[in-house]
Every structure is written in C-alpha cells, then in structure tokens.
mmCIF file of C-alpha atoms in Angstrom:
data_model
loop_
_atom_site.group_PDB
_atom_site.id
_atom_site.type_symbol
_atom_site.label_atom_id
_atom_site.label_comp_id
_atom_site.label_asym_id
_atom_site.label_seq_id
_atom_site.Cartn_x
_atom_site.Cartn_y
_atom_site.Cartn_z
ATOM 1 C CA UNK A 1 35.873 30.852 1.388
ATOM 2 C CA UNK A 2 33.809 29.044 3.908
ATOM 3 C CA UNK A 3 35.399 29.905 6.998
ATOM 4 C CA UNK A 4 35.948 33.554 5.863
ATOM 5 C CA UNK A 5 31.887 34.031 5.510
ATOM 6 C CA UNK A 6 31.346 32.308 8.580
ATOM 7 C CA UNK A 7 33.484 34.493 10.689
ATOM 8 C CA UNK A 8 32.299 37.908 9.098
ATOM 9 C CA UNK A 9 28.494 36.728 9.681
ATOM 10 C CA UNK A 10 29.917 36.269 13.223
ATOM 11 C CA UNK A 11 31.987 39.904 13.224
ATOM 12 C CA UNK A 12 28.611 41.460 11.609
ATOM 13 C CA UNK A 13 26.499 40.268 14.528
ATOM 14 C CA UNK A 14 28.868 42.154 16.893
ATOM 15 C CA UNK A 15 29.414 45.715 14.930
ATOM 16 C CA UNK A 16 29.068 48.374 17.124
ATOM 17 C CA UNK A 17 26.753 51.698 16.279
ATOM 18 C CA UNK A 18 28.571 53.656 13.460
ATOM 19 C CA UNK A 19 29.055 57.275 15.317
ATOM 20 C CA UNK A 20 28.204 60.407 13.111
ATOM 21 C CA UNK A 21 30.892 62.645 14.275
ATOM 22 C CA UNK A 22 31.447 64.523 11.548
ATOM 23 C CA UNK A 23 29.983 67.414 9.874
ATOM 24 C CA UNK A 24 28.897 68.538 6.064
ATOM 25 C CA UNK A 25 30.229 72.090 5.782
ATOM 26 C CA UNK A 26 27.971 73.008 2.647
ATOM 27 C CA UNK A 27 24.766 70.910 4.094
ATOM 28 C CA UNK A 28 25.489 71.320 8.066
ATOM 29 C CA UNK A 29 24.299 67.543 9.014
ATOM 30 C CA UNK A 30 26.386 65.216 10.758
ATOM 31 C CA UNK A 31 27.705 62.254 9.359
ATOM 32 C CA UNK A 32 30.039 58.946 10.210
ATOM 33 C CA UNK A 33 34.227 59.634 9.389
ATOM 34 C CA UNK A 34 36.247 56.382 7.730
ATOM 35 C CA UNK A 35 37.835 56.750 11.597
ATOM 36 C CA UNK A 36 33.948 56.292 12.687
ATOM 37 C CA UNK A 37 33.304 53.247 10.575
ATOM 38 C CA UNK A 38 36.634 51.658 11.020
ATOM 39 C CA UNK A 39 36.362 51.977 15.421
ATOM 40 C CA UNK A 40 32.682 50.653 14.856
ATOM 41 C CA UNK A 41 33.776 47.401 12.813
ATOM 42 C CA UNK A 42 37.569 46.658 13.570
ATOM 43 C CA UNK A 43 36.883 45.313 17.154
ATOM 44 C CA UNK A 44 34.565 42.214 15.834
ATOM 45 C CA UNK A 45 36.729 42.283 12.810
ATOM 46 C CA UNK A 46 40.066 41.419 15.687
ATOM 47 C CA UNK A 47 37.691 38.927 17.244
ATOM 48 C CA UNK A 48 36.423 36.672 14.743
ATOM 49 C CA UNK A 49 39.704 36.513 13.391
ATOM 50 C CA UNK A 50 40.092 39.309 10.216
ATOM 51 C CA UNK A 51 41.352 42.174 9.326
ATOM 52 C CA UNK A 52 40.809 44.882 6.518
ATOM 53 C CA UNK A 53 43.781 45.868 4.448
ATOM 54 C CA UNK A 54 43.145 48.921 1.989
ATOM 55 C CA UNK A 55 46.517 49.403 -0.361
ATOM 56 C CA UNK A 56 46.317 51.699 -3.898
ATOM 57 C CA UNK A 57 48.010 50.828 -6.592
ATOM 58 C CA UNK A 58 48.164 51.012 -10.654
ATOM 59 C CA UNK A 59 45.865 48.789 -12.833
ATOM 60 C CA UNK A 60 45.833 49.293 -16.389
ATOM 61 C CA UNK A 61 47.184 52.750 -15.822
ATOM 62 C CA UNK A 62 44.838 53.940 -13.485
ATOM 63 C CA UNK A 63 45.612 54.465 -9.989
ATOM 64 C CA UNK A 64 42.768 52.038 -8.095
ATOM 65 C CA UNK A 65 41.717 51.292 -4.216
ATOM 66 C CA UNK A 66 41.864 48.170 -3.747
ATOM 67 C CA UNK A 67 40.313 46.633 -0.341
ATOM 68 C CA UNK A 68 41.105 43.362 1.269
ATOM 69 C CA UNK A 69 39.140 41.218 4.283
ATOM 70 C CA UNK A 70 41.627 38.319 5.272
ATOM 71 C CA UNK A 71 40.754 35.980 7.441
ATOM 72 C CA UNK A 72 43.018 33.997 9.736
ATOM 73 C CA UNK A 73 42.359 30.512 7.924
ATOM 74 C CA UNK A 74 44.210 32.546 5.018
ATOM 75 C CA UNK A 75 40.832 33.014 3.271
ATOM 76 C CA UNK A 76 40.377 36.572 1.478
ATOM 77 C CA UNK A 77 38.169 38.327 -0.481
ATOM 78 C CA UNK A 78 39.202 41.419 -2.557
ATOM 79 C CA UNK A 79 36.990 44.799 -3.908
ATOM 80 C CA UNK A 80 38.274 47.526 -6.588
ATOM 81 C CA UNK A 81 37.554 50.692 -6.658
ATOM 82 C CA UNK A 82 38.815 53.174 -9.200
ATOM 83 C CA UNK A 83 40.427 56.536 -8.305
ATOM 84 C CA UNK A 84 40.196 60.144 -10.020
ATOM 85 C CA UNK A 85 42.543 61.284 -11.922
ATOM 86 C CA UNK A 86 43.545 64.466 -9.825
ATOM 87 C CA UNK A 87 46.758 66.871 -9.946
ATOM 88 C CA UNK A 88 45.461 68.631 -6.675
ATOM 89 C CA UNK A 89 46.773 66.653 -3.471
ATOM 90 C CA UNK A 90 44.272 68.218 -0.950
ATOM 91 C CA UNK A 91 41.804 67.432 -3.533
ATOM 92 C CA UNK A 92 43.284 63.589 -3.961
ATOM 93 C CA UNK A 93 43.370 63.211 -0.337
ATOM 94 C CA UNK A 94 39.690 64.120 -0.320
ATOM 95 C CA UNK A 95 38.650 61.627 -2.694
ATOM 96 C CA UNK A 96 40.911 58.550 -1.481
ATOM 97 C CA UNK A 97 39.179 59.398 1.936
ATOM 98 C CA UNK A 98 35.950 59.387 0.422
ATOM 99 C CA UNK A 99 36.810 55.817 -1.164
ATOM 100 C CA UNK A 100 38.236 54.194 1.620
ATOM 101 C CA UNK A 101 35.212 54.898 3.636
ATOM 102 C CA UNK A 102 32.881 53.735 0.795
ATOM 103 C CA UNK A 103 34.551 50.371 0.398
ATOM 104 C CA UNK A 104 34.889 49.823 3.689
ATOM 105 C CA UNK A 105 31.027 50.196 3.853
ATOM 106 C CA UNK A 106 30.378 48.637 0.777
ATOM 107 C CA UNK A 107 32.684 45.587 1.387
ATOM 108 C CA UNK A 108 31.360 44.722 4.695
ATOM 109 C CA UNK A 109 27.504 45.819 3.540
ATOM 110 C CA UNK A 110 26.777 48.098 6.246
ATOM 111 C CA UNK A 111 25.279 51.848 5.912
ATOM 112 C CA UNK A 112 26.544 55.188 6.858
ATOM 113 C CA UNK A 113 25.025 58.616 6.113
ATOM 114 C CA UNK A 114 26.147 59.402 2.890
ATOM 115 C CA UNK A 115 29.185 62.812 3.452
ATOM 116 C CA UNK A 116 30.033 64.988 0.329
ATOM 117 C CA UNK A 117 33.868 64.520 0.944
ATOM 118 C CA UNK A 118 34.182 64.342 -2.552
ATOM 119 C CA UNK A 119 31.758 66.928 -3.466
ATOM 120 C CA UNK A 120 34.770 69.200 -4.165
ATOM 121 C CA UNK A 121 36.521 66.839 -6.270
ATOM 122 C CA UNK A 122 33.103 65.997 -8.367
ATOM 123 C CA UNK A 123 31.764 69.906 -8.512
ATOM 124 C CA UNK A 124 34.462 72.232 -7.702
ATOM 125 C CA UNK A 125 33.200 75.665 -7.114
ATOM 126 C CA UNK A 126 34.097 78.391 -9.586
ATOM 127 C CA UNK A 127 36.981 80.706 -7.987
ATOM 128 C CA UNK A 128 35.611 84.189 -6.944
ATOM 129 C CA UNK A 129 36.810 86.765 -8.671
ATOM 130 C CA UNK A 130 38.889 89.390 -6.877
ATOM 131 C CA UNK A 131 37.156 93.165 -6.927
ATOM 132 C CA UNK A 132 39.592 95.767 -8.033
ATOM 133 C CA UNK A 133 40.333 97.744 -5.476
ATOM 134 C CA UNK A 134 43.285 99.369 -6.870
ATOM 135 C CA UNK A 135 43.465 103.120 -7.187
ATOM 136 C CA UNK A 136 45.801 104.796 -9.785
ATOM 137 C CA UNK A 137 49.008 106.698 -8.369
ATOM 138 C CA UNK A 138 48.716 110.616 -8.557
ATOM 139 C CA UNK A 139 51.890 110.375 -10.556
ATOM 140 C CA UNK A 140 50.501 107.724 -13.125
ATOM 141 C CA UNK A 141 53.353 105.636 -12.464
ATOM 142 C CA UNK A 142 53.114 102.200 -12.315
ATOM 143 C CA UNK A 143 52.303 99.447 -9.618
ATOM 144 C CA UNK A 144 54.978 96.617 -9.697
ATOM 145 C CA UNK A 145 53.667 93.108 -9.890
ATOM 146 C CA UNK A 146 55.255 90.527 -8.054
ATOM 147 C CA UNK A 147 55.049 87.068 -10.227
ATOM 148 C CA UNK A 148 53.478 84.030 -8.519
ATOM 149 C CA UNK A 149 55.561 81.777 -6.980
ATOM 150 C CA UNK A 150 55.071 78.024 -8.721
ATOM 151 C CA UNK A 151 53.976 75.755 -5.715
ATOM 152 C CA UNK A 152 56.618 73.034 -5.095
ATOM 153 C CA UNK A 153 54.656 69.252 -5.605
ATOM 154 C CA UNK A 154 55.765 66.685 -2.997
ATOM 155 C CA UNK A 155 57.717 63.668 -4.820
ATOM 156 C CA UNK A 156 55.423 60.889 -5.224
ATOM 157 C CA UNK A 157 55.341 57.942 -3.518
ATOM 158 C CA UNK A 158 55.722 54.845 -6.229
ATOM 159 C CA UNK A 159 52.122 52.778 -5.424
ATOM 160 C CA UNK A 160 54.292 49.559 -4.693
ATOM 161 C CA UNK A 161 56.508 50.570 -1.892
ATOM 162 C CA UNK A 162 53.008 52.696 -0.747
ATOM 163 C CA UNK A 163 51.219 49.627 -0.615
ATOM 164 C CA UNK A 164 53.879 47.706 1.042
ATOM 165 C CA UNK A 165 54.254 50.347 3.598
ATOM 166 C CA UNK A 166 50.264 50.201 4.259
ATOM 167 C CA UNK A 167 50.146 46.602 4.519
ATOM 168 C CA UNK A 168 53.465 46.739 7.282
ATOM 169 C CA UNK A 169 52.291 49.595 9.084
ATOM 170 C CA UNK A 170 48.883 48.091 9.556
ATOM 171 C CA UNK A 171 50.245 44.501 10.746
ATOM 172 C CA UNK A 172 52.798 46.084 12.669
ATOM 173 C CA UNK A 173 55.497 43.939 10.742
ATOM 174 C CA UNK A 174 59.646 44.270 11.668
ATOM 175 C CA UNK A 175 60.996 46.882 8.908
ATOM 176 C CA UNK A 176 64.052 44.730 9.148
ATOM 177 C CA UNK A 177 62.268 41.527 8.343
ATOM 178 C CA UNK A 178 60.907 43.117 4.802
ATOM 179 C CA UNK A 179 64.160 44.596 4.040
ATOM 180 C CA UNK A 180 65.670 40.564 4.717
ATOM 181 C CA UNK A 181 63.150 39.776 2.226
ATOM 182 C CA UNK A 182 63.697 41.922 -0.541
ATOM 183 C CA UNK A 183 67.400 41.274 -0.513
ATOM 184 C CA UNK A 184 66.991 37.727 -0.303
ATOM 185 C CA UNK A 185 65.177 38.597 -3.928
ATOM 186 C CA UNK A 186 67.806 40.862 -4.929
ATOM 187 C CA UNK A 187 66.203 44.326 -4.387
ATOM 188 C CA UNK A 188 66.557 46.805 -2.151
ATOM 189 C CA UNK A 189 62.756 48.090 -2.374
ATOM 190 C CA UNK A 190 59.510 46.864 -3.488
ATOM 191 C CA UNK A 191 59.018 48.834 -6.359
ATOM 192 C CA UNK A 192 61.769 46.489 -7.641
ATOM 193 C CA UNK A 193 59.441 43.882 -7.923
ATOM 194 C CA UNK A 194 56.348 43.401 -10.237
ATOM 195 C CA UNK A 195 52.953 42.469 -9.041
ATOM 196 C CA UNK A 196 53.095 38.832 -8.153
ATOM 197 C CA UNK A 197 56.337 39.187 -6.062
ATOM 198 C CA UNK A 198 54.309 42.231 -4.591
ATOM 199 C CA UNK A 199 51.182 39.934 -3.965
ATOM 200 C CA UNK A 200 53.703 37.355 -2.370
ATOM 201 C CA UNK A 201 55.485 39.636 0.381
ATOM 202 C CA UNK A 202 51.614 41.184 1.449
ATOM 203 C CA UNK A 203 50.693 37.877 1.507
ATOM 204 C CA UNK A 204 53.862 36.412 3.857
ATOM 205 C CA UNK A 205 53.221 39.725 5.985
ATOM 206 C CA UNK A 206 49.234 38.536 6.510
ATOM 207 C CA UNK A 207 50.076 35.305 7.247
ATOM 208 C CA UNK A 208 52.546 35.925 9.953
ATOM 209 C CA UNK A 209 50.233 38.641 11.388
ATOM 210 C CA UNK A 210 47.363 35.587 11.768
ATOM 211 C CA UNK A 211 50.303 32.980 12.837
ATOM 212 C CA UNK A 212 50.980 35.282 15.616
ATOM 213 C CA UNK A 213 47.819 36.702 16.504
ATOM 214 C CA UNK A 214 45.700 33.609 16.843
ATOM 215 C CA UNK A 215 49.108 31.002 17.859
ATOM 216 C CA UNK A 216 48.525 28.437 14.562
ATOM 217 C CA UNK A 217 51.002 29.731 11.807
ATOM 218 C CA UNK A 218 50.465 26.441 10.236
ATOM 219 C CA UNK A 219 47.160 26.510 9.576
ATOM 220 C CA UNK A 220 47.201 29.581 8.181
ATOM 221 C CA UNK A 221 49.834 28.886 5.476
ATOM 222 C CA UNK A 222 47.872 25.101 4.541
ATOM 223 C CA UNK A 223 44.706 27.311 4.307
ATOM 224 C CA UNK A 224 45.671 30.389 2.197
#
C-alpha cells in the first residue's frame, strides 16, 4: 500500500479550506456539508491519482457504509461504518448523510465542525400534542372523522444493484458495458450475483476509470 500512502500524503498537502456553509437549525452555528468536504478534498484527491468511492450494503444483516480510497496503482484501503436501523426515509437519509460525511473525514483524518444531522435520528423530539379546539354542534350531532391515509413507502432499492449504481455513476462508466458484463455471467442485474462477483465488477469499473484517467491500464491491473 506504498504508493497509495504516498500519494494521499501528497493529496493531504494540497486540501483546500473545508467551507462551513451550512447551518445547525437547533444550535444556529455554521458548519461544513459532505458537498463542503468532498469540493475541499476531491481536487488533490483527482491529482495525485485517487478517488473516494462510498457504496452501502448488507453485512451480517445490517445495512453498513462502507468507504473506499483507490489509488491508480490499484492500491485501496477500505473503512466500515454501521448504519441505523430506521423505517423513516427522511430520517435514513439524514443519518447516511451524516455518515458519509464522517467517514469521509475520518478516512482521510481531517476535521470539520461537528453538525447534528443526525441529532433527529439519535433524539427525536416528542410530537406536540394538538389543543382541542373543537366545539360541540348545537344539535349534539356528531363530527365525522376522516381515517388517515397509510403513507405509500418507496420500493427499496436491493444494496447490490445500489452499490453498483454508486460505483458507475461516480466513474462515469458505459451502462452498456456493465450490462455486457453481467450477461457474460449470466444475469441480467447485480443483485444476481453474491459478494465476490460484486467485489469483481467494482473492481473492473475502478480499474478502467484509472486506465483511462492516468493512460497506463496495465499498470493498474499488475498493481491491484
């Protein structure tokens, strides 16, 4: 992991200022986004030849973040970090927000004011409860009550074809050239295919992402 190391020392050097340019609702002080951190570091990152890769899926049952820094010579190094278990998706979103931007930080050791994104998932505020403000009819009869609509749940994405689809979107790798590779493995998506095969197409999208950003496919595959 050599070269890896020696390129992020490199990247570090050249971080730019991590912005604050978002606010704490509850605690009104500014603080840096994941969109903050990530224009900060990704420029270096580009230059010294890496990129981070952040892809969720299930471990042991649990739904888990994990976070990637791959270097061109096909060098990576890998962090976990565990999710909540939450039914509420505006909640979820909150928290996988909040994690992103903490590994990020964490995996590349650098510091940004600590937000309370999660604050809502950890101590959710007890609902208020509604004054009654109903007056009774003159002719005692009745008010109708309308029953609550059940809120419709999206369909949920299956954590192997999300993780593929982060990985792709984030390369910018040919749709066509992942659905070639699935059905030259007999599938028609990747949640077909269990975790190695998974861990083999992210890593034959990374390496063609470093053979044709930095013009030496070769030694990226002899390296990885």
């Amino acid at each position: 992991m050599q070269e890896l190391i020696k390129a992020l020392i490199k990247a570090k050097a050249e971080f730019n200022p991590i912005q604050k340019d978002g606010t704490n609702p509850h605690y009104k002080r500014k603080y840096a986004t994941l969109d903050a951190v990530l224009d900060a570091v990704t420029p270096a990152l580009g230059k010294h030849g890496l990129v981070i890769i952040q892809t969720t899926e299930i471990f042991e049952s649990k739904t888990v973040l994990r976070t990637h820094i791959f270097h061109e010579s096909g060098e990576s190094i890998t962090s976990t970090y565990p999710l909540p278990e939450i039914a509420d998706s505006q909640k979820l979103g909150a928290a996988l927000t909040y994690a992103r931007r903490y590994a990020v930080c964490a995996i590349l050791s650098v510091t940004a004011d600590e937000d309370d994104d999660a604050e809502s998932v950890n101590n959710p505020k007890k609902a208020e409860q509604p004054h009654n403000n109903i007056r009774p009819r003159k002719d005692n009869q009745q008010s109708r009550v309308q029953p609550t609509k059940q809120a419709i749940t999206p369909p949920s994405i299956n954590p192997k074809d999300l993780r593929v689809k982060e990985v792709r979107t984030l390369l910018n790798y040919p749709l066509d050239l992942v659905k070639e590779w699935l059905h030259s493995r007999n599938v028609t998506s990747p949640s077909e295919l269990d975790t190695t095969k998974i861990d083999e197409l992210v890593k034959t999208m990374c390496l063609a992402w470093a053979g044709n950003k930095f013009g030496h496919p070769n030694h990226a595959v002899n390296s990885y």
